Amino acid sequence: EAEVAQSPRYKITEKSQAVAFWCDPISGHATLYWYRQILGQGPELLVQFQDESVVDDSQLPKDRFSAERLKGVDSTLKIQPAELGDSAMYLCASSSLGQTGTGELFFGEGSRLTVL
Amino acid sequence: AQSVTQLGSHVSVSEGALVLLRCNYSSSVPPYLFWYVQYPNQGLQLLLKYTSAATLVKGINGFEAEFKKSETSFHLTKPSAHMSDAAEYFCAVSEAGGYQKVTFGTGTKLQVIP
């Protein structure tokens, strides 16, 4: 069964350090999402890609966060420098029907970040 | 702008009892609505979705939800709770047109008491 792969599963870092998360969506899925989920809250969209293009990054803190999907396949989310408030689960999801609005999002297991 | 509101961050039911998790949505156009489930330290998994066909939607694990336009609601129900249903449940909304932006609610943690 096809899955969304994410790494690392867990990351502990000190504030002001750089961190990076990687996501490999299900093959053929054109739409890729990065969500941040703070403990006890719902997922919040950080950035959405359609193929290699960013279609929504309105909630991405661009002074410290960056995301890319260079060949329209896998994606990297980077934080530099990390702050204490960045501690959260970072979820990647993909969809094959992103342009219709009806598509199921397939999620990876997430990357849990702890900033000390 | 689209949004969802989930009433009750925690719900406790006895094993075998009815499960009712509430979700109200706000959307400027006809919405698509989803329920996802999340087990500890895992990603989210789709339970069911409403995409303007039948208003009563059946999903996996015996869950179902009814779309009520007049009440702007999409409540999730299950007739008889099982211990394995203990998890966090998220209601989500997206809108037709443009790229699919999916907005999630704050979640309801379901506890099942033996």
PDB file of C-alpha atoms in Angstrom:
ATOM      1  CA  GLU A   1       0.000   0.000   0.000  1.00  0.00           C
ATOM      2  CA  ALA A   2       1.389   3.378  -1.009  1.00  0.00           C
ATOM      3  CA  GLU A   3       2.266   5.680   1.842  1.00  0.00           C
ATOM      4  CA  VAL A   4       3.539   9.192   2.455  1.00  0.00           C
ATOM      5  CA  ALA A   5       7.054   8.937   3.852  1.00  0.00           C
ATOM      6  CA  GLN A   6       8.429  11.492   6.300  1.00  0.00           C
ATOM      7  CA  SER A   7      11.733  11.797   8.087  1.00  0.00           C
ATOM      8  CA  PRO A   8      12.932  12.165  10.712  1.00  0.00           C
ATOM      9  CA  ARG A   9      10.149  10.910  13.006  1.00  0.00           C
ATOM     10  CA  TYR A  10      11.636  12.736  15.961  1.00  0.00           C
ATOM     11  CA  LYS A  11      14.001  15.687  16.159  1.00  0.00           C
ATOM     12  CA  ILE A  12      15.352  17.428  19.233  1.00  0.00           C
ATOM     13  CA  THR A  13      17.276  20.616  18.682  1.00  0.00           C
ATOM     14  CA  GLU A  14      18.376  23.689  20.532  1.00  0.00           C
ATOM     15  CA  LYS A  15      16.927  27.080  19.742  1.00  0.00           C
ATOM     16  CA  SER A  16      18.713  29.028  17.011  1.00  0.00           C
ATOM     17  CA  GLN A  17      19.716  25.804  15.265  1.00  0.00           C
ATOM     18  CA  ALA A  18      18.548  24.828  11.786  1.00  0.00           C
ATOM     19  CA  VAL A  19      16.239  21.860  11.205  1.00  0.00           C
ATOM     20  CA  ALA A  20      14.917  20.214   8.074  1.00  0.00           C
ATOM     21  CA  PHE A  21      12.098  17.788   7.398  1.00  0.00           C
ATOM     22  CA  TRP A  22      11.656  15.644   4.317  1.00  0.00           C
ATOM     23  CA  CYS A  23       8.499  14.285   2.721  1.00  0.00           C
ATOM     24  CA  ASP A  24       7.960  11.864  -0.150  1.00  0.00           C
ATOM     25  CA  PRO A  25       4.301  11.840  -1.224  1.00  0.00           C
ATOM     26  CA  ILE A  26       2.407   9.002  -2.807  1.00  0.00           C
ATOM     27  CA  SER A  27       3.572   8.549  -6.372  1.00  0.00           C
ATOM     28  CA  GLY A  28       1.521  10.587  -8.822  1.00  0.00           C
ATOM     29  CA  HIS A  29       0.018  12.922  -6.248  1.00  0.00           C
ATOM     30  CA  ALA A  30       0.359  16.439  -7.579  1.00  0.00           C
ATOM     31  CA  THR A  31      -0.769  18.265  -4.437  1.00  0.00           C
ATOM     32  CA  LEU A  32       1.469  18.288  -1.376  1.00  0.00           C
ATOM     33  CA  TYR A  33       0.744  19.956   1.967  1.00  0.00           C
ATOM     34  CA  TRP A  34       2.813  20.773   5.015  1.00  0.00           C
ATOM     35  CA  TYR A  35       0.801  21.208   8.232  1.00  0.00           C
ATOM     36  CA  ARG A  36       1.953  22.130  11.731  1.00  0.00           C
ATOM     37  CA  GLN A  37       0.089  20.587  14.647  1.00  0.00           C
ATOM     38  CA  ILE A  38       0.716  21.976  18.106  1.00  0.00           C
ATOM     39  CA  LEU A  39      -0.125  19.567  20.914  1.00  0.00           C
ATOM     40  CA  GLY A  40      -3.847  19.572  21.586  1.00  0.00           C
ATOM     41  CA  GLN A  41      -4.733  21.543  18.469  1.00  0.00           C
ATOM     42  CA  GLY A  42      -5.782  20.832  14.915  1.00  0.00           C
ATOM     43  CA  PRO A  43      -3.401  20.857  11.952  1.00  0.00           C
ATOM     44  CA  GLU A  44      -2.620  24.327  10.581  1.00  0.00           C
ATOM     45  CA  LEU A  45      -1.634  24.655   6.932  1.00  0.00           C
ATOM     46  CA  LEU A  46       1.848  26.052   6.442  1.00  0.00           C
ATOM     47  CA  VAL A  47       2.340  25.587   2.700  1.00  0.00           C
ATOM     48  CA  GLN A  48       0.610  23.895  -0.215  1.00  0.00           C
ATOM     49  CA  PHE A  49       2.225  22.833  -3.500  1.00  0.00           C
ATOM     50  CA  GLN A  50       0.633  21.988  -6.802  1.00  0.00           C
ATOM     51  CA  ASP A  51       3.385  20.104  -8.611  1.00  0.00           C
ATOM     52  CA  GLU A  52       6.475  22.280  -8.012  1.00  0.00           C
ATOM     53  CA  SER A  53       4.581  25.543  -7.494  1.00  0.00           C
ATOM     54  CA  VAL A  54       3.539  27.061  -4.186  1.00  0.00           C
ATOM     55  CA  VAL A  55      -0.199  27.810  -4.289  1.00  0.00           C
ATOM     56  CA  ASP A  56      -0.657  28.840  -0.656  1.00  0.00           C
ATOM     57  CA  ASP A  57       1.967  29.888   1.877  1.00  0.00           C
ATOM     58  CA  SER A  58      -0.033  32.592   3.595  1.00  0.00           C
ATOM     59  CA  GLN A  59       0.523  31.083   7.067  1.00  0.00           C
ATOM     60  CA  LEU A  60       4.193  30.220   6.598  1.00  0.00           C
ATOM     61  CA  PRO A  61       6.493  32.365   8.803  1.00  0.00           C
ATOM     62  CA  LYS A  62       8.735  33.297   5.937  1.00  0.00           C
ATOM     63  CA  ASP A  63      11.379  34.959   8.069  1.00  0.00           C
ATOM     64  CA  ARG A  64      12.437  31.560   9.380  1.00  0.00           C
ATOM     65  CA  PHE A  65      10.574  28.863   7.424  1.00  0.00           C
ATOM     66  CA  SER A  66      11.167  27.790   3.840  1.00  0.00           C
ATOM     67  CA  ALA A  67       9.787  24.970   1.732  1.00  0.00           C
ATOM     68  CA  GLU A  68      10.622  23.587  -1.645  1.00  0.00           C
ATOM     69  CA  ARG A  69       9.482  20.886  -4.022  1.00  0.00           C
ATOM     70  CA  LEU A  70      11.999  21.258  -6.804  1.00  0.00           C
ATOM     71  CA  LYS A  71      10.946  18.476  -9.175  1.00  0.00           C
ATOM     72  CA  GLY A  72       7.339  18.293  -8.109  1.00  0.00           C
ATOM     73  CA  VAL A  73       7.921  15.070  -6.206  1.00  0.00           C
ATOM     74  CA  ASP A  74       9.496  15.092  -2.745  1.00  0.00           C
ATOM     75  CA  SER A  75       9.642  18.179  -0.553  1.00  0.00           C
ATOM     76  CA  THR A  76      11.736  19.713   2.206  1.00  0.00           C
ATOM     77  CA  LEU A  77      10.584  22.059   4.974  1.00  0.00           C
ATOM     78  CA  LYS A  78      13.320  24.017   6.723  1.00  0.00           C
ATOM     79  CA  ILE A  79      13.355  26.122   9.872  1.00  0.00           C
ATOM     80  CA  GLN A  80      16.252  28.453  10.567  1.00  0.00           C
ATOM     81  CA  PRO A  81      16.669  29.488  13.292  1.00  0.00           C
ATOM     82  CA  ALA A  82      14.390  27.297  15.379  1.00  0.00           C
ATOM     83  CA  GLU A  83      12.514  28.918  18.267  1.00  0.00           C
ATOM     84  CA  LEU A  84      10.926  27.380  21.348  1.00  0.00           C
ATOM     85  CA  GLY A  85       7.452  27.984  19.905  1.00  0.00           C
ATOM     86  CA  ASP A  86       8.253  25.806  16.897  1.00  0.00           C
ATOM     87  CA  SER A  87       7.921  22.667  19.005  1.00  0.00           C
ATOM     88  CA  ALA A  88       5.142  20.752  17.260  1.00  0.00           C
ATOM     89  CA  MET A  89       4.321  17.860  14.968  1.00  0.00           C
ATOM     90  CA  TYR A  90       4.986  18.632  11.310  1.00  0.00           C
ATOM     91  CA  LEU A  91       2.678  16.668   9.060  1.00  0.00           C
ATOM     92  CA  CYS A  92       3.018  16.123   5.343  1.00  0.00           C
ATOM     93  CA  ALA A  93       0.042  15.103   3.236  1.00  0.00           C
ATOM     94  CA  SER A  94      -0.621  14.512  -0.434  1.00  0.00           C
ATOM     95  CA  SER A  95      -3.680  14.343  -2.659  1.00  0.00           C
ATOM     96  CA  SER A  96      -4.379  13.317  -6.220  1.00  0.00           C
ATOM     97  CA  LEU A  97      -7.479  15.483  -6.514  1.00  0.00           C
ATOM     98  CA  GLY A  98      -6.219  18.759  -5.161  1.00  0.00           C
ATOM     99  CA  GLN A  99      -7.806  20.787  -7.908  1.00  0.00           C
ATOM    100  CA  THR A 100     -11.300  19.386  -7.434  1.00  0.00           C
ATOM    101  CA  GLY A 101     -11.631  20.039  -3.734  1.00  0.00           C
ATOM    102  CA  THR A 102     -12.953  16.573  -3.062  1.00  0.00           C
ATOM    103  CA  GLY A 103      -9.767  14.658  -2.593  1.00  0.00           C
ATOM    104  CA  GLU A 104      -8.768  12.647   0.409  1.00  0.00           C
ATOM    105  CA  LEU A 105      -5.552  13.797   2.038  1.00  0.00           C
ATOM    106  CA  PHE A 106      -3.092  11.003   2.738  1.00  0.00           C
ATOM    107  CA  PHE A 107      -0.892  11.825   5.715  1.00  0.00           C
ATOM    108  CA  GLY A 108       2.535  10.673   6.731  1.00  0.00           C
ATOM    109  CA  GLU A 109       3.279   9.720  10.324  1.00  0.00           C
ATOM    110  CA  GLY A 110       4.693  13.174  11.005  1.00  0.00           C
ATOM    111  CA  SER A 111       7.934  14.615  12.332  1.00  0.00           C
ATOM    112  CA  ARG A 112       7.845  15.620  15.983  1.00  0.00           C
ATOM    113  CA  LEU A 113      10.100  18.582  16.733  1.00  0.00           C
ATOM    114  CA  THR A 114      11.213  19.543  20.213  1.00  0.00           C
ATOM    115  CA  VAL A 115      13.142  22.790  20.583  1.00  0.00           C
ATOM    116  CA  LEU A 116      15.094  23.195  23.834  1.00  0.00           C
TER     117      LEU A 116
ATOM    118  CA  ALA B   1     -13.214  32.162   4.477  1.00  0.00           C
ATOM    119  CA  GLN B   2     -13.974  28.584   5.364  1.00  0.00           C
ATOM    120  CA  SER B   3     -13.826  27.272   8.925  1.00  0.00           C
ATOM    121  CA  VAL B   4     -15.067  24.493  11.159  1.00  0.00           C
ATOM    122  CA  THR B   5     -15.977  24.507  14.829  1.00  0.00           C
ATOM    123  CA  GLN B   6     -15.877  21.347  16.901  1.00  0.00           C
ATOM    124  CA  LEU B   7     -17.887  21.544  20.107  1.00  0.00           C
ATOM    125  CA  GLY B   8     -16.239  19.722  22.971  1.00  0.00           C
ATOM    126  CA  SER B   9     -12.512  19.116  23.052  1.00  0.00           C
ATOM    127  CA  HIS B  10     -13.044  15.938  25.091  1.00  0.00           C
ATOM    128  CA  VAL B  11     -15.915  13.453  24.955  1.00  0.00           C
ATOM    129  CA  SER B  12     -16.245  10.367  27.156  1.00  0.00           C
ATOM    130  CA  VAL B  13     -18.612   7.499  26.419  1.00  0.00           C
ATOM    131  CA  SER B  14     -19.076   4.039  27.808  1.00  0.00           C
ATOM    132  CA  GLU B  15     -18.228   1.047  25.668  1.00  0.00           C
ATOM    133  CA  GLY B  16     -21.354   0.162  23.680  1.00  0.00           C
ATOM    134  CA  ALA B  17     -22.871   3.638  23.976  1.00  0.00           C
ATOM    135  CA  LEU B  18     -23.677   6.060  21.182  1.00  0.00           C
ATOM    136  CA  VAL B  19     -20.847   8.258  19.959  1.00  0.00           C
ATOM    137  CA  LEU B  20     -21.752  11.795  18.859  1.00  0.00           C
ATOM    138  CA  LEU B  21     -19.036  14.267  17.876  1.00  0.00           C
ATOM    139  CA  ARG B  22     -20.212  17.688  16.763  1.00  0.00           C
ATOM    140  CA  CYS B  23     -18.981  19.793  13.875  1.00  0.00           C
ATOM    141  CA  ASN B  24     -20.339  23.035  12.450  1.00  0.00           C
ATOM    142  CA  TYR B  25     -18.898  24.642   9.355  1.00  0.00           C
ATOM    143  CA  SER B  26     -18.756  28.041   7.749  1.00  0.00           C
ATOM    144  CA  SER B  27     -18.300  28.385   4.008  1.00  0.00           C
ATOM    145  CA  SER B  28     -19.180  30.958   1.384  1.00  0.00           C
ATOM    146  CA  VAL B  29     -19.759  28.277  -1.247  1.00  0.00           C
ATOM    147  CA  PRO B  30     -21.060  24.714  -1.047  1.00  0.00           C
ATOM    148  CA  PRO B  31     -18.487  22.887   1.029  1.00  0.00           C
ATOM    149  CA  TYR B  32     -16.853  19.531   0.960  1.00  0.00           C
ATOM    150  CA  LEU B  33     -16.637  18.078   4.455  1.00  0.00           C
ATOM    151  CA  PHE B  34     -14.414  15.431   5.971  1.00  0.00           C
ATOM    152  CA  TRP B  35     -13.837  13.581   9.217  1.00  0.00           C
ATOM    153  CA  TYR B  36     -10.345  12.327  10.005  1.00  0.00           C
ATOM    154  CA  VAL B  37      -9.110  10.230  12.924  1.00  0.00           C
ATOM    155  CA  GLN B  38      -5.686  10.453  14.559  1.00  0.00           C
ATOM    156  CA  TYR B  39      -4.152   7.875  16.865  1.00  0.00           C
ATOM    157  CA  PRO B  40      -1.294   8.917  19.182  1.00  0.00           C
ATOM    158  CA  ASN B  41       1.908   9.875  17.392  1.00  0.00           C
ATOM    159  CA  GLN B  42       0.468   9.108  13.990  1.00  0.00           C
ATOM    160  CA  GLY B  43      -0.815  11.029  11.002  1.00  0.00           C
ATOM    161  CA  LEU B  44      -4.486  11.524  10.193  1.00  0.00           C
ATOM    162  CA  GLN B  45      -6.617   8.957   8.411  1.00  0.00           C
ATOM    163  CA  LEU B  46      -9.835   9.650   6.509  1.00  0.00           C
ATOM    164  CA  LEU B  47     -13.030   8.287   8.111  1.00  0.00           C
ATOM    165  CA  LEU B  48     -15.538   9.660   5.627  1.00  0.00           C
ATOM    166  CA  LYS B  49     -16.289  12.581   3.328  1.00  0.00           C
ATOM    167  CA  TYR B  50     -19.250  14.518   1.971  1.00  0.00           C
ATOM    168  CA  THR B  51     -18.906  15.775  -1.596  1.00  0.00           C
ATOM    169  CA  SER B  52     -22.497  16.832  -2.439  1.00  0.00           C
ATOM    170  CA  ALA B  53     -23.921  13.407  -3.226  1.00  0.00           C
ATOM    171  CA  ALA B  54     -25.922  11.683  -0.469  1.00  0.00           C
ATOM    172  CA  THR B  55     -26.319  13.763   2.701  1.00  0.00           C
ATOM    173  CA  LEU B  56     -25.879  10.709   4.922  1.00  0.00           C
ATOM    174  CA  VAL B  57     -22.349   9.454   4.512  1.00  0.00           C
ATOM    175  CA  LYS B  58     -21.075   6.131   5.767  1.00  0.00           C
ATOM    176  CA  GLY B  59     -17.426   5.654   6.560  1.00  0.00           C
ATOM    177  CA  ILE B  60     -15.029   3.122   7.938  1.00  0.00           C
ATOM    178  CA  ASN B  61     -15.288   1.397  11.326  1.00  0.00           C
ATOM    179  CA  GLY B  62     -19.068   1.895  11.537  1.00  0.00           C
ATOM    180  CA  PHE B  63     -18.998   5.702  11.597  1.00  0.00           C
ATOM    181  CA  GLU B  64     -21.404   7.891   9.695  1.00  0.00           C
ATOM    182  CA  ALA B  65     -22.160  11.596   9.365  1.00  0.00           C
ATOM    183  CA  GLU B  66     -25.093  13.615   8.114  1.00  0.00           C
ATOM    184  CA  PHE B  67     -24.741  16.868   6.187  1.00  0.00           C
ATOM    185  CA  LYS B  68     -27.418  19.361   7.276  1.00  0.00           C
ATOM    186  CA  LYS B  69     -27.247  22.538   5.264  1.00  0.00           C
ATOM    187  CA  SER B  70     -29.928  24.320   7.307  1.00  0.00           C
ATOM    188  CA  GLU B  71     -27.909  23.763  10.482  1.00  0.00           C
ATOM    189  CA  THR B  72     -24.476  24.067   8.826  1.00  0.00           C
ATOM    190  CA  SER B  73     -23.570  20.867  10.625  1.00  0.00           C
ATOM    191  CA  PHE B  74     -21.772  17.622   9.870  1.00  0.00           C
ATOM    192  CA  HIS B  75     -21.905  15.621  13.109  1.00  0.00           C
ATOM    193  CA  LEU B  76     -20.153  12.253  13.378  1.00  0.00           C
ATOM    194  CA  THR B  77     -21.951   9.315  14.959  1.00  0.00           C
ATOM    195  CA  LYS B  78     -21.461   5.657  15.733  1.00  0.00           C
ATOM    196  CA  PRO B  79     -24.222   3.558  17.330  1.00  0.00           C
ATOM    197  CA  SER B  80     -21.978   1.557  19.642  1.00  0.00           C
ATOM    198  CA  ALA B  81     -18.545   2.648  20.860  1.00  0.00           C
ATOM    199  CA  HIS B  82     -15.655   0.214  20.919  1.00  0.00           C
ATOM    200  CA  MET B  83     -12.469   0.545  22.935  1.00  0.00           C
ATOM    201  CA  SER B  84     -10.511   0.836  19.707  1.00  0.00           C
ATOM    202  CA  ASP B  85     -12.430   4.043  18.840  1.00  0.00           C
ATOM    203  CA  ALA B  86     -10.460   5.983  21.451  1.00  0.00           C
ATOM    204  CA  ALA B  87      -8.565   8.573  19.412  1.00  0.00           C
ATOM    205  CA  GLU B  88      -8.733  12.206  18.341  1.00  0.00           C
ATOM    206  CA  TYR B  89     -11.206  13.167  15.646  1.00  0.00           C
ATOM    207  CA  PHE B  90     -10.934  16.153  13.328  1.00  0.00           C
ATOM    208  CA  CYS B  91     -13.600  17.729  11.175  1.00  0.00           C
ATOM    209  CA  ALA B  92     -12.337  19.483   8.033  1.00  0.00           C
ATOM    210  CA  VAL B  93     -13.737  21.612   5.217  1.00  0.00           C
ATOM    211  CA  SER B  94     -12.641  22.476   1.707  1.00  0.00           C
ATOM    212  CA  GLU B  95     -14.310  24.437  -1.043  1.00  0.00           C
ATOM    213  CA  ALA B  96     -14.807  23.801  -4.724  1.00  0.00           C
ATOM    214  CA  GLY B  97     -12.883  25.937  -7.141  1.00  0.00           C
ATOM    215  CA  GLY B  98      -9.221  26.755  -7.155  1.00  0.00           C
ATOM    216  CA  TYR B  99      -6.772  24.564  -5.335  1.00  0.00           C
ATOM    217  CA  GLN B 100      -8.057  22.410  -2.537  1.00  0.00           C
ATOM    218  CA  LYS B 101      -7.305  24.149   0.756  1.00  0.00           C
ATOM    219  CA  VAL B 102      -8.349  21.931   3.620  1.00  0.00           C
ATOM    220  CA  THR B 103      -9.052  23.633   6.957  1.00  0.00           C
ATOM    221  CA  PHE B 104      -9.212  21.518  10.107  1.00  0.00           C
ATOM    222  CA  GLY B 105     -11.060  22.003  13.356  1.00  0.00           C
ATOM    223  CA  THR B 106      -9.381  21.895  16.735  1.00  0.00           C
ATOM    224  CA  GLY B 107     -10.253  18.269  17.313  1.00  0.00           C
ATOM    225  CA  THR B 108     -12.251  16.188  19.792  1.00  0.00           C
ATOM    226  CA  LYS B 109     -10.534  13.562  21.882  1.00  0.00           C
ATOM    227  CA  LEU B 110     -12.776  10.557  22.386  1.00  0.00           C
ATOM    228  CA  GLN B 111     -12.358   8.456  25.510  1.00  0.00           C
ATOM    229  CA  VAL B 112     -14.129   5.096  25.714  1.00  0.00           C
ATOM    230  CA  ILE B 113     -14.751   3.804  29.216  1.00  0.00           C
ATOM    231  CA  PRO B 114     -14.965   0.040  29.680  1.00  0.00           C
TER     232      PRO B 114
END
